[in-house]
Amino acid sequence: MENIRIKRFRAIFESRLETLSHLLDIADSHFVADRAALFQLRLAPDMLPFGTQIAFTCNQPRNFALWCADQPASNLNPEVTTLETARDYITSTRELLSQINAGDAKLSEIHRIDLGEGLSLELPGLAYVDDFLMPNFYFHLTTTYGILRMAGAAIGKRDFMMHLMPFVKRDPSC
């Protein structure tokens, strides 16, 4: 009894994980000489490094899938130092997403998020996805993209928005 919203969230996560995988392919070819350095790059000194951004990007759809299965959140190890680990995180997250079988009632349930240091918040399921998971997902995906751009990788908006490429049409008059 999967509903249209759950299906839509899953599709968004899946297609943007494909974008993350694409970005890793570009990183693989751009950082041939020093891949270890790539995983320590940051946009700013107080921001987390590239490898952690990948783990945190995957944590959002991962915890969405776990929540849909009535399982507790389980974040990935943020110490990502190889492309192999990064790719494994994407693969395992996609596998979890493929197992989602939740109905409309899930989005009405109250979900508690522990923020650490004794802080938490409780949100209805739809707000959990719209206001917590999706913004965090895009933040970390965009930061991953930004780190690659900052490091000189040949990427552009087309690489970030590749989920729209199947809809692009060429005007025959051009």
mmCIF file of N, CA and C in Angstrom, residues 24-158:
data_model
loop_
_atom_site.group_PDB
_atom_site.id
_atom_site.type_symbol
_atom_site.label_atom_id
_atom_site.label_comp_id
_atom_site.label_asym_id
_atom_site.label_seq_id
_atom_site.Cartn_x
_atom_site.Cartn_y
_atom_site.Cartn_z
ATOM 1 N N LEU A 24 30.862 11.376 -8.153
ATOM 2 C CA LEU A 24 32.007 10.544 -7.751
ATOM 3 C C LEU A 24 32.792 10.060 -8.972
ATOM 4 N N ASP A 25 32.099 9.770 -10.058
ATOM 5 C CA ASP A 25 32.795 9.380 -11.286
ATOM 6 C C ASP A 25 33.687 10.521 -11.777
ATOM 7 N N ILE A 26 33.176 11.726 -11.713
ATOM 8 C CA ILE A 26 33.965 12.891 -12.118
ATOM 9 C C ILE A 26 35.154 13.070 -11.169
ATOM 10 N N ALA A 27 34.906 12.930 -9.877
ATOM 11 C CA ALA A 27 35.987 13.036 -8.894
ATOM 12 C C ALA A 27 37.054 11.982 -9.157
ATOM 13 N N ASP A 28 36.632 10.790 -9.515
ATOM 14 C CA ASP A 28 37.551 9.693 -9.785
ATOM 15 C C ASP A 28 38.510 10.060 -10.913
ATOM 16 N N SER A 29 37.987 10.659 -11.964
ATOM 17 C CA SER A 29 38.845 11.011 -13.098
ATOM 18 C C SER A 29 39.646 12.287 -12.846
ATOM 19 N N HIS A 30 39.133 13.193 -12.047
ATOM 20 C CA HIS A 30 39.819 14.472 -11.793
ATOM 21 C C HIS A 30 40.942 14.334 -10.759
ATOM 22 N N PHE A 31 40.774 13.459 -9.796
ATOM 23 C CA PHE A 31 41.735 13.353 -8.695
ATOM 24 C C PHE A 31 42.562 12.078 -8.775
ATOM 25 N N VAL A 32 42.977 11.707 -9.961
ATOM 26 C CA VAL A 32 43.741 10.479 -10.156
ATOM 27 C C VAL A 32 45.038 10.520 -9.342
ATOM 28 N N ALA A 33 45.705 11.654 -9.314
ATOM 29 C CA ALA A 33 47.014 11.749 -8.653
ATOM 30 C C ALA A 33 46.933 11.722 -7.128
ATOM 31 N N ASP A 34 45.849 12.264 -6.558
ATOM 32 C CA ASP A 34 45.804 12.361 -5.087
ATOM 33 C C ASP A 34 44.367 12.252 -4.578
ATOM 34 N N ARG A 35 43.822 11.050 -4.642
ATOM 35 C CA ARG A 35 42.448 10.832 -4.186
ATOM 36 C C ARG A 35 42.315 11.021 -2.676
ATOM 37 N N ALA A 36 43.337 10.704 -1.918
ATOM 38 C CA ALA A 36 43.268 10.855 -0.461
ATOM 39 C C ALA A 36 43.021 12.312 -0.096
ATOM 40 N N ALA A 37 43.645 13.224 -0.818
ATOM 41 C CA ALA A 37 43.463 14.650 -0.540
ATOM 42 C C ALA A 37 42.022 15.083 -0.809
ATOM 43 N N LEU A 38 41.398 14.508 -1.822
ATOM 44 C CA LEU A 38 40.010 14.842 -2.160
ATOM 45 C C LEU A 38 39.093 14.680 -0.954
ATOM 46 N N PHE A 39 39.247 13.603 -0.232
ATOM 47 C CA PHE A 39 38.316 13.294 0.854
ATOM 48 C C PHE A 39 38.488 14.197 2.066
ATOM 49 N N GLN A 40 39.528 15.010 2.069
ATOM 50 C CA GLN A 40 39.728 15.958 3.162
ATOM 51 C C GLN A 40 39.399 17.403 2.775
ATOM 52 N N LEU A 41 39.062 17.631 1.517
ATOM 53 C CA LEU A 41 38.728 18.987 1.067
ATOM 54 C C LEU A 41 37.453 19.485 1.737
ATOM 55 N N ARG A 42 37.436 20.797 2.028
ATOM 56 C CA ARG A 42 36.288 21.453 2.662
ATOM 57 C C ARG A 42 36.031 22.778 1.946
ATOM 58 N N LEU A 43 34.784 23.229 1.985
ATOM 59 C CA LEU A 43 34.482 24.553 1.447
ATOM 60 C C LEU A 43 34.975 25.663 2.378
ATOM 61 N N ALA A 44 34.950 25.396 3.659
ATOM 62 C CA ALA A 44 35.393 26.365 4.666
ATOM 63 C C ALA A 44 35.978 25.569 5.829
ATOM 64 N N PRO A 45 36.879 26.172 6.596
ATOM 65 C CA PRO A 45 37.526 25.435 7.692
ATOM 66 C C PRO A 45 36.564 24.823 8.708
ATOM 67 N N ASP A 46 35.420 25.458 8.925
ATOM 68 C CA ASP A 46 34.485 24.930 9.927
ATOM 69 C C ASP A 46 33.447 23.978 9.339
ATOM 70 N N MET A 47 33.599 23.618 8.067
ATOM 71 C CA MET A 47 32.680 22.670 7.435
ATOM 72 C C MET A 47 33.311 21.289 7.374
ATOM 73 N N LEU A 48 32.474 20.293 7.258
ATOM 74 C CA LEU A 48 32.944 18.910 7.204
ATOM 75 C C LEU A 48 33.542 18.596 5.827
ATOM 76 N N PRO A 49 34.483 17.635 5.770
ATOM 77 C CA PRO A 49 35.164 17.335 4.511
ATOM 78 C C PRO A 49 34.286 16.562 3.523
ATOM 79 N N PHE A 50 34.802 16.480 2.322
ATOM 80 C CA PHE A 50 34.133 15.826 1.199
ATOM 81 C C PHE A 50 33.590 14.443 1.564
ATOM 82 N N GLY A 51 34.417 13.618 2.167
ATOM 83 C CA GLY A 51 33.991 12.258 2.515
ATOM 84 C C GLY A 51 32.800 12.246 3.451
ATOM 85 N N THR A 52 32.814 13.119 4.436
ATOM 86 C CA THR A 52 31.699 13.204 5.387
ATOM 87 C C THR A 52 30.444 13.704 4.689
ATOM 88 N N GLN A 53 30.603 14.613 3.739
ATOM 89 C CA GLN A 53 29.444 15.118 2.995
ATOM 90 C C GLN A 53 28.742 13.980 2.258
ATOM 91 N N ILE A 54 29.510 13.036 1.743
ATOM 92 C CA ILE A 54 28.913 11.889 1.052
ATOM 93 C C ILE A 54 28.123 11.037 2.035
ATOM 94 N N ALA A 55 28.717 10.750 3.190
ATOM 95 C CA ALA A 55 28.012 9.950 4.199
ATOM 96 C C ALA A 55 26.729 10.657 4.631
ATOM 97 N N PHE A 56 26.804 11.953 4.876
ATOM 98 C CA PHE A 56 25.633 12.696 5.342
ATOM 99 C C PHE A 56 24.567 12.814 4.252
ATOM 100 N N THR A 57 24.991 12.881 2.981
ATOM 101 C CA THR A 57 24.017 12.868 1.882
ATOM 102 C C THR A 57 23.251 11.547 1.908
ATOM 103 N N CYS A 58 23.967 10.451 2.065
ATOM 104 C CA CYS A 58 23.338 9.121 2.086
ATOM 105 C C CYS A 58 22.498 8.890 3.337
ATOM 106 N N ASN A 59 22.866 9.517 4.447
ATOM 107 C CA ASN A 59 22.119 9.306 5.689
ATOM 108 C C ASN A 59 20.655 9.721 5.572
ATOM 109 N N GLN A 60 20.364 10.732 4.784
ATOM 110 C CA GLN A 60 18.985 11.229 4.714
ATOM 111 C C GLN A 60 18.045 10.196 4.077
ATOM 112 N N PRO A 61 18.328 9.714 2.860
ATOM 113 C CA PRO A 61 17.442 8.673 2.298
ATOM 114 C C PRO A 61 17.530 7.359 3.070
ATOM 115 N N ARG A 62 18.691 7.081 3.633
ATOM 116 C CA ARG A 62 18.857 5.868 4.436
ATOM 117 C C ARG A 62 17.899 5.901 5.629
ATOM 118 N N ASN A 63 17.896 7.006 6.349
ATOM 119 C CA ASN A 63 17.031 7.109 7.525
ATOM 120 C C ASN A 63 15.555 7.233 7.139
ATOM 121 N N PHE A 64 15.275 7.761 5.967
ATOM 122 C CA PHE A 64 13.906 7.756 5.446
ATOM 123 C C PHE A 64 13.431 6.318 5.258
ATOM 124 N N ALA A 65 14.258 5.498 4.617
ATOM 125 C CA ALA A 65 13.895 4.100 4.378
ATOM 126 C C ALA A 65 13.743 3.335 5.691
ATOM 127 N N LEU A 66 14.648 3.563 6.619
ATOM 128 C CA LEU A 66 14.563 2.889 7.916
ATOM 129 C C LEU A 66 13.303 3.316 8.658
ATOM 130 N N TRP A 67 12.992 4.597 8.625
ATOM 131 C CA TRP A 67 11.782 5.116 9.275
ATOM 132 C C TRP A 67 10.537 4.472 8.654
ATOM 133 N N CYS A 68 10.518 4.365 7.329
ATOM 134 C CA CYS A 68 9.377 3.726 6.653
ATOM 135 C C CYS A 68 9.216 2.276 7.080
ATOM 136 N N ALA A 69 10.308 1.638 7.470
ATOM 137 C CA ALA A 69 10.278 0.237 7.908
ATOM 138 C C ALA A 69 10.148 0.127 9.433
ATOM 139 N N ASP A 70 9.838 1.243 10.095
ATOM 140 C CA ASP A 70 9.707 1.273 11.559
ATOM 141 C C ASP A 70 10.978 0.828 12.275
ATOM 142 N N GLN A 71 12.104 1.160 11.686
ATOM 143 C CA GLN A 71 13.394 0.858 12.299
ATOM 144 C C GLN A 71 14.046 2.166 12.744
ATOM 145 N N PRO A 72 14.913 2.109 13.753
ATOM 146 C CA PRO A 72 15.567 3.335 14.225
ATOM 147 C C PRO A 72 16.568 3.871 13.207
ATOM 148 N N ALA A 73 16.810 5.164 13.269
ATOM 149 C CA ALA A 73 17.815 5.793 12.412
ATOM 150 C C ALA A 73 19.169 5.142 12.669
ATOM 151 N N SER A 74 19.961 5.083 11.635
ATOM 152 C CA SER A 74 21.288 4.479 11.732
ATOM 153 C C SER A 74 22.201 5.182 10.738
ATOM 154 N N ASN A 75 22.954 6.139 11.233
ATOM 155 C CA ASN A 75 23.834 6.905 10.360
ATOM 156 C C ASN A 75 25.081 6.123 9.987
ATOM 157 N N LEU A 76 25.552 6.403 8.795
ATOM 158 C CA LEU A 76 26.774 5.781 8.293
ATOM 159 C C LEU A 76 27.994 6.410 8.963
ATOM 160 N N ASN A 77 29.088 5.672 8.989
ATOM 161 C CA ASN A 77 30.341 6.195 9.517
ATOM 162 C C ASN A 77 30.760 7.399 8.664
ATOM 163 N N PRO A 78 30.966 8.556 9.271
ATOM 164 C CA PRO A 78 31.304 9.750 8.498
ATOM 165 C C PRO A 78 32.746 9.793 8.001
ATOM 166 N N GLU A 79 33.565 8.850 8.422
ATOM 167 C CA GLU A 79 34.981 8.823 8.022
ATOM 168 C C GLU A 79 35.132 8.123 6.681
ATOM 169 N N VAL A 80 34.718 8.776 5.614
ATOM 170 C CA VAL A 80 34.816 8.215 4.270
ATOM 171 C C VAL A 80 36.136 8.698 3.663
ATOM 172 N N THR A 81 36.989 7.753 3.320
ATOM 173 C CA THR A 81 38.312 8.127 2.811
ATOM 174 C C THR A 81 38.640 7.505 1.462
ATOM 175 N N THR A 82 37.696 6.735 0.899
ATOM 176 C CA THR A 82 37.947 6.120 -0.409
ATOM 177 C C THR A 82 36.689 6.200 -1.276
ATOM 178 N N LEU A 83 36.914 6.181 -2.574
ATOM 179 C CA LEU A 83 35.787 6.135 -3.505
ATOM 180 C C LEU A 83 35.015 4.835 -3.354
ATOM 181 N N GLU A 84 35.703 3.774 -3.032
ATOM 182 C CA GLU A 84 35.029 2.485 -2.847
ATOM 183 C C GLU A 84 34.010 2.564 -1.713
ATOM 184 N N THR A 85 34.403 3.147 -0.588
ATOM 185 C CA THR A 85 33.473 3.304 0.539
ATOM 186 C C THR A 85 32.312 4.202 0.140
ATOM 187 N N ALA A 86 32.617 5.297 -0.533
ATOM 188 C CA ALA A 86 31.563 6.220 -0.962
ATOM 189 C C ALA A 86 30.566 5.515 -1.870
ATOM 190 N N ARG A 87 31.058 4.747 -2.806
ATOM 191 C CA ARG A 87 30.167 4.017 -3.722
ATOM 192 C C ARG A 87 29.366 2.942 -2.981
ATOM 193 N N ASP A 88 30.008 2.283 -2.019
ATOM 194 C CA ASP A 88 29.289 1.288 -1.216
ATOM 195 C C ASP A 88 28.146 1.942 -0.439
ATOM 196 N N TYR A 89 28.367 3.136 0.089
ATOM 197 C CA TYR A 89 27.319 3.860 0.811
ATOM 198 C C TYR A 89 26.138 4.152 -0.098
ATOM 199 N N ILE A 90 26.416 4.583 -1.306
ATOM 200 C CA ILE A 90 25.342 4.879 -2.263
ATOM 201 C C ILE A 90 24.580 3.600 -2.598
ATOM 202 N N THR A 91 25.299 2.535 -2.863
ATOM 203 C CA THR A 91 24.659 1.259 -3.208
ATOM 204 C C THR A 91 23.781 0.745 -2.076
ATOM 205 N N SER A 92 24.306 0.745 -0.862
ATOM 206 C CA SER A 92 23.512 0.225 0.260
ATOM 207 C C SER A 92 22.304 1.110 0.543
ATOM 208 N N THR A 93 22.451 2.413 0.328
ATOM 209 C CA THR A 93 21.318 3.327 0.529
ATOM 210 C C THR A 93 20.244 3.073 -0.521
ATOM 211 N N ARG A 94 20.649 2.875 -1.747
ATOM 212 C CA ARG A 94 19.685 2.585 -2.811
ATOM 213 C C ARG A 94 18.964 1.263 -2.558
ATOM 214 N N GLU A 95 19.673 0.289 -2.022
ATOM 215 C CA GLU A 95 19.033 -0.994 -1.686
ATOM 216 C C GLU A 95 17.969 -0.795 -0.607
ATOM 217 N N LEU A 96 18.276 0.000 0.400
ATOM 218 C CA LEU A 96 17.275 0.284 1.438
ATOM 219 C C LEU A 96 16.051 0.979 0.838
ATOM 220 N N LEU A 97 16.294 1.946 -0.043
ATOM 221 C CA LEU A 97 15.175 2.655 -0.671
ATOM 222 C C LEU A 97 14.291 1.707 -1.471
ATOM 223 N N SER A 98 14.887 0.730 -2.119
ATOM 224 C CA SER A 98 14.111 -0.193 -2.955
ATOM 225 C C SER A 98 13.191 -1.084 -2.123
ATOM 226 N N GLN A 99 13.431 -1.171 -0.829
ATOM 227 C CA GLN A 99 12.637 -2.033 0.038
ATOM 228 C C GLN A 99 11.485 -1.296 0.729
ATOM 229 N N ILE A 100 11.321 -0.018 0.453
ATOM 230 C CA ILE A 100 10.266 0.754 1.117
ATOM 231 C C ILE A 100 8.900 0.201 0.745
ATOM 232 N N ASN A 101 8.072 0.015 1.775
ATOM 233 C CA ASN A 101 6.701 -0.421 1.587
ATOM 234 C C ASN A 101 5.859 0.235 2.682
ATOM 235 N N ALA A 102 5.620 1.514 2.527
ATOM 236 C CA ALA A 102 4.872 2.272 3.541
ATOM 237 C C ALA A 102 3.649 2.913 2.900
ATOM 238 N N GLY A 103 2.633 3.125 3.700
ATOM 239 C CA GLY A 103 1.389 3.711 3.213
ATOM 240 C C GLY A 103 1.181 5.129 3.721
ATOM 241 N N ASP A 104 0.025 5.694 3.375
ATOM 242 C CA ASP A 104 -0.317 7.072 3.745
ATOM 243 C C ASP A 104 -0.196 7.359 5.236
ATOM 244 N N ALA A 105 -0.542 6.421 6.054
ATOM 245 C CA ALA A 105 -0.540 6.642 7.500
ATOM 246 C C ALA A 105 0.848 7.011 8.023
ATOM 247 N N LYS A 106 1.892 6.559 7.388
ATOM 248 C CA LYS A 106 3.259 6.831 7.851
ATOM 249 C C LYS A 106 3.543 8.320 7.909
ATOM 250 N N LEU A 107 3.056 9.060 6.938
ATOM 251 C CA LEU A 107 3.337 10.499 6.871
ATOM 252 C C LEU A 107 2.578 11.300 7.927
ATOM 253 N N SER A 108 1.653 10.669 8.615
ATOM 254 C CA SER A 108 0.918 11.324 9.703
ATOM 255 C C SER A 108 1.527 11.034 11.073
ATOM 256 N N GLU A 109 2.375 10.030 11.137
ATOM 257 C CA GLU A 109 2.975 9.654 12.415
ATOM 258 C C GLU A 109 3.940 10.732 12.907
ATOM 259 N N ILE A 110 3.999 10.899 14.211
ATOM 260 C CA ILE A 110 4.970 11.810 14.813
ATOM 261 C C ILE A 110 6.320 11.109 14.854
ATOM 262 N N HIS A 111 7.339 11.825 14.438
ATOM 263 C CA HIS A 111 8.697 11.266 14.416
ATOM 264 C C HIS A 111 9.600 12.114 15.300
ATOM 265 N N ARG A 112 10.310 11.477 16.193
ATOM 266 C CA ARG A 112 11.243 12.149 17.091
ATOM 267 C C ARG A 112 12.652 12.064 16.519
ATOM 268 N N ILE A 113 13.324 13.197 16.492
ATOM 269 C CA ILE A 113 14.690 13.271 15.999
ATOM 270 C C ILE A 113 15.570 13.731 17.151
ATOM 271 N N ASP A 114 16.521 12.902 17.533
ATOM 272 C CA ASP A 114 17.483 13.283 18.558
ATOM 273 C C ASP A 114 18.584 14.098 17.906
ATOM 274 N N LEU A 115 18.792 15.303 18.409
ATOM 275 C CA LEU A 115 19.774 16.207 17.831
ATOM 276 C C LEU A 115 21.099 16.207 18.589
ATOM 277 N N GLY A 116 21.158 15.464 19.682
ATOM 278 C CA GLY A 116 22.367 15.438 20.497
ATOM 279 C C GLY A 116 22.341 16.524 21.557
ATOM 280 N N GLU A 117 23.213 16.382 22.538
ATOM 281 C CA GLU A 117 23.328 17.348 23.629
ATOM 282 C C GLU A 117 21.991 17.579 24.334
ATOM 283 N N GLY A 118 21.177 16.528 24.425
ATOM 284 C CA GLY A 118 19.903 16.612 25.117
ATOM 285 C C GLY A 118 18.796 17.298 24.333
ATOM 286 N N LEU A 119 19.040 17.611 23.068
ATOM 287 C CA LEU A 119 18.039 18.285 22.234
ATOM 288 C C LEU A 119 17.361 17.288 21.304
ATOM 289 N N SER A 120 16.087 17.514 21.052
ATOM 290 C CA SER A 120 15.342 16.695 20.104
ATOM 291 C C SER A 120 14.221 17.534 19.527
ATOM 292 N N LEU A 121 13.609 17.015 18.501
ATOM 293 C CA LEU A 121 12.391 17.643 17.977
ATOM 294 C C LEU A 121 11.445 16.556 17.533
ATOM 295 N N GLU A 122 10.167 16.869 17.567
ATOM 296 C CA GLU A 122 9.142 15.936 17.125
ATOM 297 C C GLU A 122 8.363 16.590 16.002
ATOM 298 N N LEU A 123 8.248 15.852 14.914
ATOM 299 C CA LEU A 123 7.577 16.373 13.722
ATOM 300 C C LEU A 123 6.620 15.325 13.172
ATOM 301 N N PRO A 124 5.499 15.766 12.601
ATOM 302 C CA PRO A 124 4.690 14.824 11.836
ATOM 303 C C PRO A 124 5.545 14.292 10.673
ATOM 304 N N GLY A 125 5.263 13.081 10.229
ATOM 305 C CA GLY A 125 6.064 12.441 9.202
ATOM 306 C C GLY A 125 6.302 13.285 7.962
ATOM 307 N N LEU A 126 5.262 13.951 7.479
ATOM 308 C CA LEU A 126 5.426 14.766 6.275
ATOM 309 C C LEU A 126 6.403 15.914 6.530
ATOM 310 N N ALA A 127 6.322 16.543 7.689
ATOM 311 C CA ALA A 127 7.271 17.610 8.031
ATOM 312 C C ALA A 127 8.673 17.047 8.225
ATOM 313 N N TYR A 128 8.769 15.845 8.763
ATOM 314 C CA TYR A 128 10.065 15.179 8.916
ATOM 315 C C TYR A 128 10.758 15.071 7.552
ATOM 316 N N VAL A 129 10.017 14.648 6.547
ATOM 317 C CA VAL A 129 10.606 14.495 5.217
ATOM 318 C C VAL A 129 10.829 15.852 4.566
ATOM 319 N N ASP A 130 9.797 16.696 4.526
ATOM 320 C CA ASP A 130 9.886 17.987 3.828
ATOM 321 C C ASP A 130 10.825 18.986 4.492
ATOM 322 N N ASP A 131 10.798 19.033 5.814
ATOM 323 C CA ASP A 131 11.500 20.103 6.525
ATOM 324 C C ASP A 131 12.806 19.682 7.172
ATOM 325 N N PHE A 132 13.051 18.385 7.278
ATOM 326 C CA PHE A 132 14.292 17.922 7.880
ATOM 327 C C PHE A 132 15.142 17.124 6.885
ATOM 328 N N LEU A 133 14.602 16.023 6.363
ATOM 329 C CA LEU A 133 15.398 15.163 5.494
ATOM 330 C C LEU A 133 15.789 15.835 4.175
ATOM 331 N N MET A 134 14.803 16.379 3.458
ATOM 332 C CA MET A 134 15.105 16.959 2.142
ATOM 333 C C MET A 134 16.084 18.132 2.224
ATOM 334 N N PRO A 135 15.881 19.096 3.123
ATOM 335 C CA PRO A 135 16.867 20.190 3.184
ATOM 336 C C PRO A 135 18.268 19.693 3.540
ATOM 337 N N ASN A 136 18.368 18.748 4.467
ATOM 338 C CA ASN A 136 19.680 18.194 4.813
ATOM 339 C C ASN A 136 20.288 17.445 3.632
ATOM 340 N N PHE A 137 19.463 16.693 2.937
ATOM 341 C CA PHE A 137 19.927 15.945 1.770
ATOM 342 C C PHE A 137 20.520 16.879 0.721
ATOM 343 N N TYR A 138 19.776 17.920 0.359
ATOM 344 C CA TYR A 138 20.255 18.849 -0.659
ATOM 345 C C TYR A 138 21.454 19.661 -0.166
ATOM 346 N N PHE A 139 21.487 19.998 1.104
ATOM 347 C CA PHE A 139 22.626 20.739 1.639
ATOM 348 C C PHE A 139 23.912 19.936 1.437
ATOM 349 N N HIS A 140 23.902 18.681 1.832
ATOM 350 C CA HIS A 140 25.122 17.882 1.741
ATOM 351 C C HIS A 140 25.460 17.504 0.298
ATOM 352 N N LEU A 141 24.460 17.262 -0.542
ATOM 353 C CA LEU A 141 24.702 17.001 -1.954
ATOM 354 C C LEU A 141 25.308 18.237 -2.626
ATOM 355 N N THR A 142 24.753 19.400 -2.337
ATOM 356 C CA THR A 142 25.250 20.645 -2.913
ATOM 357 C C THR A 142 26.653 20.963 -2.410
ATOM 358 N N THR A 143 26.911 20.680 -1.155
ATOM 359 C CA THR A 143 28.255 20.902 -0.614
ATOM 360 C C THR A 143 29.263 19.987 -1.292
ATOM 361 N N THR A 144 28.883 18.739 -1.541
ATOM 362 C CA THR A 144 29.749 17.808 -2.269
ATOM 363 C C THR A 144 30.075 18.371 -3.646
ATOM 364 N N TYR A 145 29.048 18.835 -4.353
ATOM 365 C CA TYR A 145 29.223 19.452 -5.670
ATOM 366 C C TYR A 145 30.137 20.676 -5.560
ATOM 367 N N GLY A 146 29.901 21.522 -4.554
ATOM 368 C CA GLY A 146 30.689 22.743 -4.378
ATOM 369 C C GLY A 146 32.161 22.457 -4.120
ATOM 370 N N ILE A 147 32.443 21.431 -3.355
ATOM 371 C CA ILE A 147 33.834 21.065 -3.086
ATOM 372 C C ILE A 147 34.520 20.654 -4.385
ATOM 373 N N LEU A 148 33.829 19.871 -5.205
ATOM 374 C CA LEU A 148 34.416 19.462 -6.483
ATOM 375 C C LEU A 148 34.663 20.660 -7.389
ATOM 376 N N ARG A 149 33.704 21.580 -7.431
ATOM 377 C CA ARG A 149 33.886 22.802 -8.246
ATOM 378 C C ARG A 149 35.073 23.607 -7.744
ATOM 379 N N MET A 150 35.147 23.791 -6.428
ATOM 380 C CA MET A 150 36.221 24.558 -5.824
ATOM 381 C C MET A 150 37.581 23.925 -6.159
ATOM 382 N N ALA A 151 37.632 22.597 -6.237
ATOM 383 C CA ALA A 151 38.880 21.883 -6.507
ATOM 384 C C ALA A 151 39.226 21.829 -7.995
ATOM 385 N N GLY A 152 38.388 22.416 -8.828
ATOM 386 C CA GLY A 152 38.696 22.504 -10.246
ATOM 387 C C GLY A 152 38.145 21.391 -11.117
ATOM 388 N N ALA A 153 37.290 20.539 -10.571
ATOM 389 C CA ALA A 153 36.691 19.489 -11.399
ATOM 390 C C ALA A 153 35.802 20.126 -12.465
ATOM 391 N N ALA A 154 35.816 19.541 -13.634
ATOM 392 C CA ALA A 154 35.047 20.066 -14.763
ATOM 393 C C ALA A 154 33.584 19.633 -14.640
ATOM 394 N N ILE A 155 32.843 20.318 -13.797
ATOM 395 C CA ILE A 155 31.417 20.028 -13.617
ATOM 396 C C ILE A 155 30.642 21.326 -13.706
ATOM 397 N N GLY A 156 29.384 21.195 -14.016
ATOM 398 C CA GLY A 156 28.509 22.358 -14.111
ATOM 399 C C GLY A 156 27.108 21.993 -13.667
ATOM 400 N N LYS A 157 26.213 22.920 -13.877
ATOM 401 C CA LYS A 157 24.834 22.729 -13.435
ATOM 402 C C LYS A 157 24.206 21.492 -14.056
ATOM 403 N N ARG A 158 24.576 21.180 -15.279
ATOM 404 C CA ARG A 158 24.042 19.991 -15.957
ATOM 405 C C ARG A 158 24.349 18.726 -15.152
#
